[in-house]
Tab-separated table of C-alpha atoms in Angstrom:
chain	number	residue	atom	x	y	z
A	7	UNK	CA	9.682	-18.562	31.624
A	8	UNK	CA	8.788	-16.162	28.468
A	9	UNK	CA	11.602	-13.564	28.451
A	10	UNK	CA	10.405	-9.872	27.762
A	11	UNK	CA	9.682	-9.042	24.211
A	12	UNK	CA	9.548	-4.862	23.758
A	13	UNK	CA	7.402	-3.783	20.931
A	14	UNK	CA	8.131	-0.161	20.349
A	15	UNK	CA	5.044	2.160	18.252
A	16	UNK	CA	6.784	4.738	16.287
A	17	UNK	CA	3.741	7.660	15.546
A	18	UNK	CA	4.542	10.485	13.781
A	19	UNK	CA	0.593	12.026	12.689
A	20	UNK	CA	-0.764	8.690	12.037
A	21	UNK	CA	-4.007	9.235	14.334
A	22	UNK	CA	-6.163	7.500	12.027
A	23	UNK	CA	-3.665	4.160	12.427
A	24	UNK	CA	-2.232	4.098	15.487
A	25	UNK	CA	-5.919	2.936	17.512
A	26	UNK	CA	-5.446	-0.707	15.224
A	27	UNK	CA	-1.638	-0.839	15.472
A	28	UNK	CA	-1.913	-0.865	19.268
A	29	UNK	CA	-4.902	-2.905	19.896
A	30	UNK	CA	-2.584	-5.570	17.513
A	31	UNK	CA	-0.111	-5.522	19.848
A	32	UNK	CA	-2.321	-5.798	23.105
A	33	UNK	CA	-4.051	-9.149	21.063
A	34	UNK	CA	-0.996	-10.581	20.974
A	35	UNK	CA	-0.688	-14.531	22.474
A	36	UNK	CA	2.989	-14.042	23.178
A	37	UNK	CA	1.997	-13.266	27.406
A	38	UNK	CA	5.469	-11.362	28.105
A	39	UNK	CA	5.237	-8.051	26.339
A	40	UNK	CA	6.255	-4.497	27.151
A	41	UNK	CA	4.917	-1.976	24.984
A	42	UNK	CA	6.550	1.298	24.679
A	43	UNK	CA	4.926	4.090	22.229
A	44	UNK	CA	6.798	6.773	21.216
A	45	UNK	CA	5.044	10.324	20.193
A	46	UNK	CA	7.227	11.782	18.041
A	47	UNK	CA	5.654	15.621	18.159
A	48	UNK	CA	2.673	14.851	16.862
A	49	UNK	CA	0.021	17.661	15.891
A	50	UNK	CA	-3.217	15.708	14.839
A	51	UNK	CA	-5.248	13.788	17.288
A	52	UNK	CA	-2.773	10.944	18.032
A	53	UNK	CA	-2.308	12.076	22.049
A	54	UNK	CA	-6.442	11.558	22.132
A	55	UNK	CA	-6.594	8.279	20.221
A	56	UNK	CA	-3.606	7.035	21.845
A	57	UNK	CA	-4.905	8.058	25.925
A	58	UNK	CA	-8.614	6.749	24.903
A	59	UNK	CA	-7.401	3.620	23.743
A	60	UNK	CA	-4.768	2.790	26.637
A	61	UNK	CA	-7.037	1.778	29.315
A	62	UNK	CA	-8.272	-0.973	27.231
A	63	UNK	CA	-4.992	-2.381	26.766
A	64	UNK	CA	-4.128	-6.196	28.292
A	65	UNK	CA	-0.443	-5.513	28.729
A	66	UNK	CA	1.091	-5.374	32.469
A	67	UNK	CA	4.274	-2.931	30.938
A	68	UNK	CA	2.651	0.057	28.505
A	69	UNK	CA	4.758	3.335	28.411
A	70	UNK	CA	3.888	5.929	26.452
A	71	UNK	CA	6.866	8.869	25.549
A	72	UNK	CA	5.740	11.996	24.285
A	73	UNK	CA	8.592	14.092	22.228
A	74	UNK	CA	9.248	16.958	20.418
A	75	UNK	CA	9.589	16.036	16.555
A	76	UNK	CA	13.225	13.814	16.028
A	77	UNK	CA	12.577	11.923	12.956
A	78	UNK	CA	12.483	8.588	12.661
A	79	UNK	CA	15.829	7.428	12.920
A	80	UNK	CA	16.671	9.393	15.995
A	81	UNK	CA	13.296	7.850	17.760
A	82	UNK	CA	14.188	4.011	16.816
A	83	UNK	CA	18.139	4.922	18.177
A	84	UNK	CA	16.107	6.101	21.387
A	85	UNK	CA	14.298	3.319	21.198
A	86	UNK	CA	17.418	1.064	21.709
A	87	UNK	CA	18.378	2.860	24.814
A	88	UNK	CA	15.509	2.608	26.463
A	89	UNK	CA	13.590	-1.046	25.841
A	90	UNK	CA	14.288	-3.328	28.435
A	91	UNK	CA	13.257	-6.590	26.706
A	92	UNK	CA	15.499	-9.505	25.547
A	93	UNK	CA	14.455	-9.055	22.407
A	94	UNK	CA	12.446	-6.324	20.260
A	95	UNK	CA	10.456	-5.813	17.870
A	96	UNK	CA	9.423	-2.015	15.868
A	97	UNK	CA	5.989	-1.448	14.677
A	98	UNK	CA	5.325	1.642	12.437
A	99	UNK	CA	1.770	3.364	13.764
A	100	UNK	CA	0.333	2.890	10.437
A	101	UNK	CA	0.530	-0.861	10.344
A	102	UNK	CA	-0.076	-3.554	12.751
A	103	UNK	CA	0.093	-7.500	13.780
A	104	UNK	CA	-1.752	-10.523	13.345
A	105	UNK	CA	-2.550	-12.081	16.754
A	106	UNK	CA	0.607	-15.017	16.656
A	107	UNK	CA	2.915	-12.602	14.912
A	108	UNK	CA	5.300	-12.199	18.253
A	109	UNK	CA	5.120	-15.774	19.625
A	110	UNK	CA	5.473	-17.449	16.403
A	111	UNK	CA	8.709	-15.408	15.644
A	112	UNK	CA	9.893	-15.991	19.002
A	113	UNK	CA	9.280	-19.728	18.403
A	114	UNK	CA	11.585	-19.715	15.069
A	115	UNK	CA	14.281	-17.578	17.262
A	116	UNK	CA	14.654	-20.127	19.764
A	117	UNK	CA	14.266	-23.218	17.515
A	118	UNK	CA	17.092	-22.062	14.879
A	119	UNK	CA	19.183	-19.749	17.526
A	120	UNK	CA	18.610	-16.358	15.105
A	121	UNK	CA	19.326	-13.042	15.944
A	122	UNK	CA	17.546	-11.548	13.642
A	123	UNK	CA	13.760	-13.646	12.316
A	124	UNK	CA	12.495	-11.167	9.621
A	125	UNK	CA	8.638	-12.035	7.971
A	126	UNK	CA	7.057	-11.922	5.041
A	127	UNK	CA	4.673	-8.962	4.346
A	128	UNK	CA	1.059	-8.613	3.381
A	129	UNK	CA	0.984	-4.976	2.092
A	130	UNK	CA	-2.260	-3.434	1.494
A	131	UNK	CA	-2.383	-0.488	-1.205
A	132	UNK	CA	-4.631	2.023	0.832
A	133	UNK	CA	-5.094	3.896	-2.349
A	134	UNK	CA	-6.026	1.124	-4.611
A	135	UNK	CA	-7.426	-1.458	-1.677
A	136	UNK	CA	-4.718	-4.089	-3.556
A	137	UNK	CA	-3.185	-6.470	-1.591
A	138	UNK	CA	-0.342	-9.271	-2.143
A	139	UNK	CA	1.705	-10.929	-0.068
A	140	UNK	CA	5.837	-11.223	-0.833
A	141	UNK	CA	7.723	-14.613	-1.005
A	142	UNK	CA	11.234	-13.526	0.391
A	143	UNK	CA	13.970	-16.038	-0.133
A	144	UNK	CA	15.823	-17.343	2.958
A	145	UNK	CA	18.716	-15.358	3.972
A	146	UNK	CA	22.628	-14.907	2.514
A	147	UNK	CA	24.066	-11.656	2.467
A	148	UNK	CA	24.446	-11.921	-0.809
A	149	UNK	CA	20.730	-11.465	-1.312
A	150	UNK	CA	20.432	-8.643	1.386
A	151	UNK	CA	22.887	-6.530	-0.301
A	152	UNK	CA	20.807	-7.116	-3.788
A	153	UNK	CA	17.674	-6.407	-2.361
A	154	UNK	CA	16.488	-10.226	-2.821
A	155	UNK	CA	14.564	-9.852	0.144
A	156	UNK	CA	13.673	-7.039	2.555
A	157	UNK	CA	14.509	-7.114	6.429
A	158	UNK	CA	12.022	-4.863	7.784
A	159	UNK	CA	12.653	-2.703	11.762
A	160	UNK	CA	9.050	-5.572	12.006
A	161	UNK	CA	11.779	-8.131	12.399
A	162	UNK	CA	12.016	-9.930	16.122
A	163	UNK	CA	15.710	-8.957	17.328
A	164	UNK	CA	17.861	-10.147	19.857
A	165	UNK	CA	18.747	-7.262	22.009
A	166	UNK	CA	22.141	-8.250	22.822
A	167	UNK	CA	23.304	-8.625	19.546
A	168	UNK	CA	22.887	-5.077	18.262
A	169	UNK	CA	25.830	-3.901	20.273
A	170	UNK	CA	27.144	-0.503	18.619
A	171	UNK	CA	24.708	-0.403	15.672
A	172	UNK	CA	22.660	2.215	15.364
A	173	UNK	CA	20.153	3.629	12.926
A	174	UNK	CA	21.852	6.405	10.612
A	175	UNK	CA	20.219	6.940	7.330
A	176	UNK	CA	18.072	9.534	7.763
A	177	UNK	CA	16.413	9.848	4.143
A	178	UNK	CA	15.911	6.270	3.302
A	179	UNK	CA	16.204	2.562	3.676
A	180	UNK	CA	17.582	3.010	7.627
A	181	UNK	CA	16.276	-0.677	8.006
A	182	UNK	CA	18.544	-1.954	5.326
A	183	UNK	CA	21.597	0.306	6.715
A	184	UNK	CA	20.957	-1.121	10.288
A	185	UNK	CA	20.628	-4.698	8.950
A	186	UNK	CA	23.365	-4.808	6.634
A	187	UNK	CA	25.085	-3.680	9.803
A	188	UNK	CA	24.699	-6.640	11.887
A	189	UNK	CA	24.679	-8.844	8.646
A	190	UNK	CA	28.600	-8.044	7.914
A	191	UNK	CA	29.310	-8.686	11.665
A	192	UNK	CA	28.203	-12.281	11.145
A	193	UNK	CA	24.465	-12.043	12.988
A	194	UNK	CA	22.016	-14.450	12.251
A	195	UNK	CA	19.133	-14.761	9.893
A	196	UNK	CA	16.099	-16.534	9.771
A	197	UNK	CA	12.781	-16.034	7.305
A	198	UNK	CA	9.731	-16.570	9.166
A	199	UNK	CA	8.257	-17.894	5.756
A	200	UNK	CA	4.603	-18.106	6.264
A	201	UNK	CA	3.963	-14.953	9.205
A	202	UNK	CA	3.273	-11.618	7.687
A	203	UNK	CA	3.622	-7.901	8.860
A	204	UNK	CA	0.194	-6.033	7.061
A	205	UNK	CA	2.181	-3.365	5.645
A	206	UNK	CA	-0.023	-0.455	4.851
A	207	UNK	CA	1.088	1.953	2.061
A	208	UNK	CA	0.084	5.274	1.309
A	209	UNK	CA	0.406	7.371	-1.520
A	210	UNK	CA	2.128	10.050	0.129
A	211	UNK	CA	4.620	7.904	2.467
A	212	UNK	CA	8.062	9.332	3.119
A	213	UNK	CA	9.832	6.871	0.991
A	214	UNK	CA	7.447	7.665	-2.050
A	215	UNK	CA	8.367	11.359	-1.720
A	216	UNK	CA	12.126	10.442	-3.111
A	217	UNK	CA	12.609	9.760	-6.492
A	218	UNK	CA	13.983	6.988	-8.045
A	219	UNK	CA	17.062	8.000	-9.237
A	220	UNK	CA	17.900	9.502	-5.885
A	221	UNK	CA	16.874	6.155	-3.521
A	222	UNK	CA	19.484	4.890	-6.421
A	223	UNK	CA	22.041	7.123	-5.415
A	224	UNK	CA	21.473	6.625	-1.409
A	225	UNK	CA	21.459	2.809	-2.327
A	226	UNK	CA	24.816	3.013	-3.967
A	227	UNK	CA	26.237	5.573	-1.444
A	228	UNK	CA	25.422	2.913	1.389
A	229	UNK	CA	27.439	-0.104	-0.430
A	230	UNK	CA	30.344	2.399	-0.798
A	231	UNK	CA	30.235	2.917	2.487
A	232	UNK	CA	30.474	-1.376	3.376
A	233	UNK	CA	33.046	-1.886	0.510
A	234	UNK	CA	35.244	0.228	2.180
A	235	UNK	CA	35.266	-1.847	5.077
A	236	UNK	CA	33.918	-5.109	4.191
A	237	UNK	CA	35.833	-5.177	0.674
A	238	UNK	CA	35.107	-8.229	-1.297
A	239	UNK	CA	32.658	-9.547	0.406
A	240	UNK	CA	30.170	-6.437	-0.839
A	241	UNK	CA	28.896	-6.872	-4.186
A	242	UNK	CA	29.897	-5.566	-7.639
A	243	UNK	CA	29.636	-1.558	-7.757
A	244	UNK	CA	26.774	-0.253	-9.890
A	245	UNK	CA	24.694	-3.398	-9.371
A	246	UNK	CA	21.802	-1.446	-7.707
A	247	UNK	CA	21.662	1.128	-10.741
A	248	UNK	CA	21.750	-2.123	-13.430
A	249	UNK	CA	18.539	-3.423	-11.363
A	250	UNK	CA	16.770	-0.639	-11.085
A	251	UNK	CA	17.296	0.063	-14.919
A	252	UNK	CA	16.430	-3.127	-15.868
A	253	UNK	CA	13.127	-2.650	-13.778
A	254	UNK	CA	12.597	0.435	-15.390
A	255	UNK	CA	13.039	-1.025	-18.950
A	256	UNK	CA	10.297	-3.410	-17.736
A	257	UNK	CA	8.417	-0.614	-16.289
A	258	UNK	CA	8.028	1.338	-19.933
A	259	UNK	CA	7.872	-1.929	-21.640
A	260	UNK	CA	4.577	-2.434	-19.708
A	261	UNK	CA	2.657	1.117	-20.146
A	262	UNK	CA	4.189	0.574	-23.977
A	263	UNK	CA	1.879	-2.782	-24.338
A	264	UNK	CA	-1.099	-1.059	-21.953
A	265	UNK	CA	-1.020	2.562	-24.417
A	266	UNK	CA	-1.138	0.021	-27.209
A	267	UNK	CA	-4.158	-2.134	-25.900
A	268	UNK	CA	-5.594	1.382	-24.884
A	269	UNK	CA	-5.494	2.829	-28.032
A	270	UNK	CA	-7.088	-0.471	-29.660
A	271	UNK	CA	-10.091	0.018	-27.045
A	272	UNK	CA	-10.221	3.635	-28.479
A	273	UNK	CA	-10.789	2.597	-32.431
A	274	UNK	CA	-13.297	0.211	-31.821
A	275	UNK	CA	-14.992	2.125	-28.881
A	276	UNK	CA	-14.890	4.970	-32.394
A	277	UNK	CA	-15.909	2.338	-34.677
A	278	UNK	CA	-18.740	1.610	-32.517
A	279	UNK	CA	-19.804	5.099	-32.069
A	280	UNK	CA	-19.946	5.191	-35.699
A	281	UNK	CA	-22.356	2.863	-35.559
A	282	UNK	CA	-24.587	3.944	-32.968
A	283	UNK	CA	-24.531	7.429	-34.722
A	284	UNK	CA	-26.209	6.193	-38.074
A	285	UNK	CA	-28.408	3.548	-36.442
A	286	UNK	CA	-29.785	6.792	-34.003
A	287	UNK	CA	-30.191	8.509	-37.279
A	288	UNK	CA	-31.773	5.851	-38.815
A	289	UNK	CA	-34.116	5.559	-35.922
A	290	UNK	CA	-34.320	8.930	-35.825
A	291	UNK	CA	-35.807	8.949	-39.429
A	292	UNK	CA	-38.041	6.297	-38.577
A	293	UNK	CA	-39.877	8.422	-36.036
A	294	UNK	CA	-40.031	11.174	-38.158
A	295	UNK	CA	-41.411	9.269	-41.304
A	296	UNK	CA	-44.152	7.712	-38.284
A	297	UNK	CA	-45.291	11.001	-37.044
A	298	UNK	CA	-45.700	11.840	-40.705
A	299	UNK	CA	-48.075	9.134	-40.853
A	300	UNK	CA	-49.794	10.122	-37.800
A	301	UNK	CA	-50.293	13.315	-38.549
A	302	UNK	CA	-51.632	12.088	-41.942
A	303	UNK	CA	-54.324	9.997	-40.177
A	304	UNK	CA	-55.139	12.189	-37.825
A	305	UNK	CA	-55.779	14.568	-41.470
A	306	UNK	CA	-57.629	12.539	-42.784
A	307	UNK	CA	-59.971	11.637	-39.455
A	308	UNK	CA	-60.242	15.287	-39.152
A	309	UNK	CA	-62.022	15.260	-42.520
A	310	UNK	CA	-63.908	12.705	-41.945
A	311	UNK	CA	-65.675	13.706	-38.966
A	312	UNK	CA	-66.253	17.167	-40.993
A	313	UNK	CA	-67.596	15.123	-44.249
A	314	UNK	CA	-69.619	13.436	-41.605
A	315	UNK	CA	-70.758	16.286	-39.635
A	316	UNK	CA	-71.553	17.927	-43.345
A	317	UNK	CA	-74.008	14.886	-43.673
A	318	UNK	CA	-76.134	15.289	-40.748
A	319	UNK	CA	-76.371	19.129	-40.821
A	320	UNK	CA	-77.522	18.473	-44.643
A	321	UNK	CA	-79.898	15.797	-43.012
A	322	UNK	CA	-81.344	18.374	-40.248
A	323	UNK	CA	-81.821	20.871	-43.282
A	324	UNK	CA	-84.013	18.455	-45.035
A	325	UNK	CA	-86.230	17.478	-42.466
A	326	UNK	CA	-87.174	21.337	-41.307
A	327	UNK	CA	-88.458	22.116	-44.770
A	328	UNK	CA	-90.535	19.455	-44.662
């Protein structure tokens, strides 16, 4: 029999995401799901969405807990105390499943023993509509700790072997505190290489409202915390800082050779309009030195017809006398 796999929603104002997140986890083929949704106090139309789309739901266990707003952290570490599955999985309201996600990281649990199967991710730039899917290495905790690869709370976990840890960090990178948590007491990873979590990111997402230097500085903070207990086997102090500065150095580097191709575009786009301006005069000359000529024809038809009209009044004249 197919033990009990909880997937706990977190939704915190995502109204306009949360309609797709759970209909991905109702279309799931794993047939042994409970579903638990957690409200966390929120004050757009969520509680609507979330009631009108219930019903349609093809889950036997659905639970939905309204709350007053705890923050994420809190909400996952309630989360914990309440699923009731032999293994779990977190899904942020904003993104959702493919239809195999759950039974095909189930499958890789069972067939390697893991305690932990993390995916790949297919994240989707709702700003920009870009979209790119990672490659994450296989797992060492060597390449956790360096940020190598990303264990995200969309990872398939073995209840039992969470224990004491909790979520703590309440700022950011929570997932890579919890992980690096049950990584140092000796759990078990596996990469579910070719299954993806569609990771939606928006412009104004919590993380992206912390600035680099401090996510450095929370980064660092967190291996402090491990090497004093973990000692040797944490890596080198300051490595986090020395990546991120290299990445930044590779950051200016590339709006350096963009400005520079930019500013190329600009001289010839000026050269051209150099161009265009003297072949519009030039045109513009043209026209005038045409209606020059038309007015001179139209001159010298107007004298005609009076030469001509001259000729038969002259004519008329004649004829009378006679």
């Amino acid at each position: 029999m197919n033990p009990l796999i909880s997937v706990i929603i977190t939704n915190y104002n995502y109204a306009q995401y949360i309609q797709k997140a759970i209909e991905s986890v109702s279309d799931q083929t794993y047939p042994n799901i409970e579903l638990l949704i957690y409200d966390d106090g929120s004050s757009d139309d969520s509680l609507a969405i979330i009631d009108k789309t219930l019903p349609s739901v093809k889950l036997s266990k659905v639970k939905l807990i309204q709350q007053e707003n705890k923050g994420i952290v809190k909400t996952r570490n309630r989360a914990l105390q309440e699923l009731t599955g032999s293994y779990y999985i977190f899904l942020d309201a904003d993104d959702f499943f493919d239809a195999d996600f759950v039974s095909s990281l189930y499958q890789i649990a069972i067939d390697t023993g893991a305690d932990v199967v993390y995916p790949n991710w297919h994240v989707v730039e709702l700003e920009t509509g870009n979209d790119y899917k990672t490659d994450f290495p296989e797992f060492t905790l060597d390449g956790l700790q360096r940020q190598q690869l990303h264990v995200s709370p969309e990872s398939l976990v073995k209840t039992a072997a969470i224990k004491d840890v909790t979520f703590e960090m309440e700022l950011v990178a929570e997932d890579w505190h919890f992980f690096l948590q049950m990584a140092f007491l000796g759990k078990k990873f596996k990469l579910a290489k070719d299954n993806y979590i569609n990771y939606q990111v928006k412009p104004n997402s919590r993380a992206s409202q912390n600035s680099y230097t401090e996510d450095t500085f929370l980064f660092e903070s967190i291996l402090t915390e491990f090497r004093e207990k973990y000692m040797d086997q944490v890596i080198e102090p300051d490595y986090i800082s020395q990546k991120r500065m290299a990445e930044l150095e590779l950051d200016r580097a590339a709006i350096q050779e963009r400005l520079r191709i930019s500013d190329e575009n600009l001289k010839l786009l000026s050269h051209s309009n150099t161009n265009l301006t003297i072949k519009i005069s030039q045109l513009e000359n043209q026209i005038a030195d045409l209606q020059s000529i038309i007015n001179q024809k139209e001159l010298h038809i107007q004298n005609l017809e009076r030469s001509k009209f001259g000729r038969i009044q002259k004519m008329l004249r004649k004829g009378l006398k006679k």
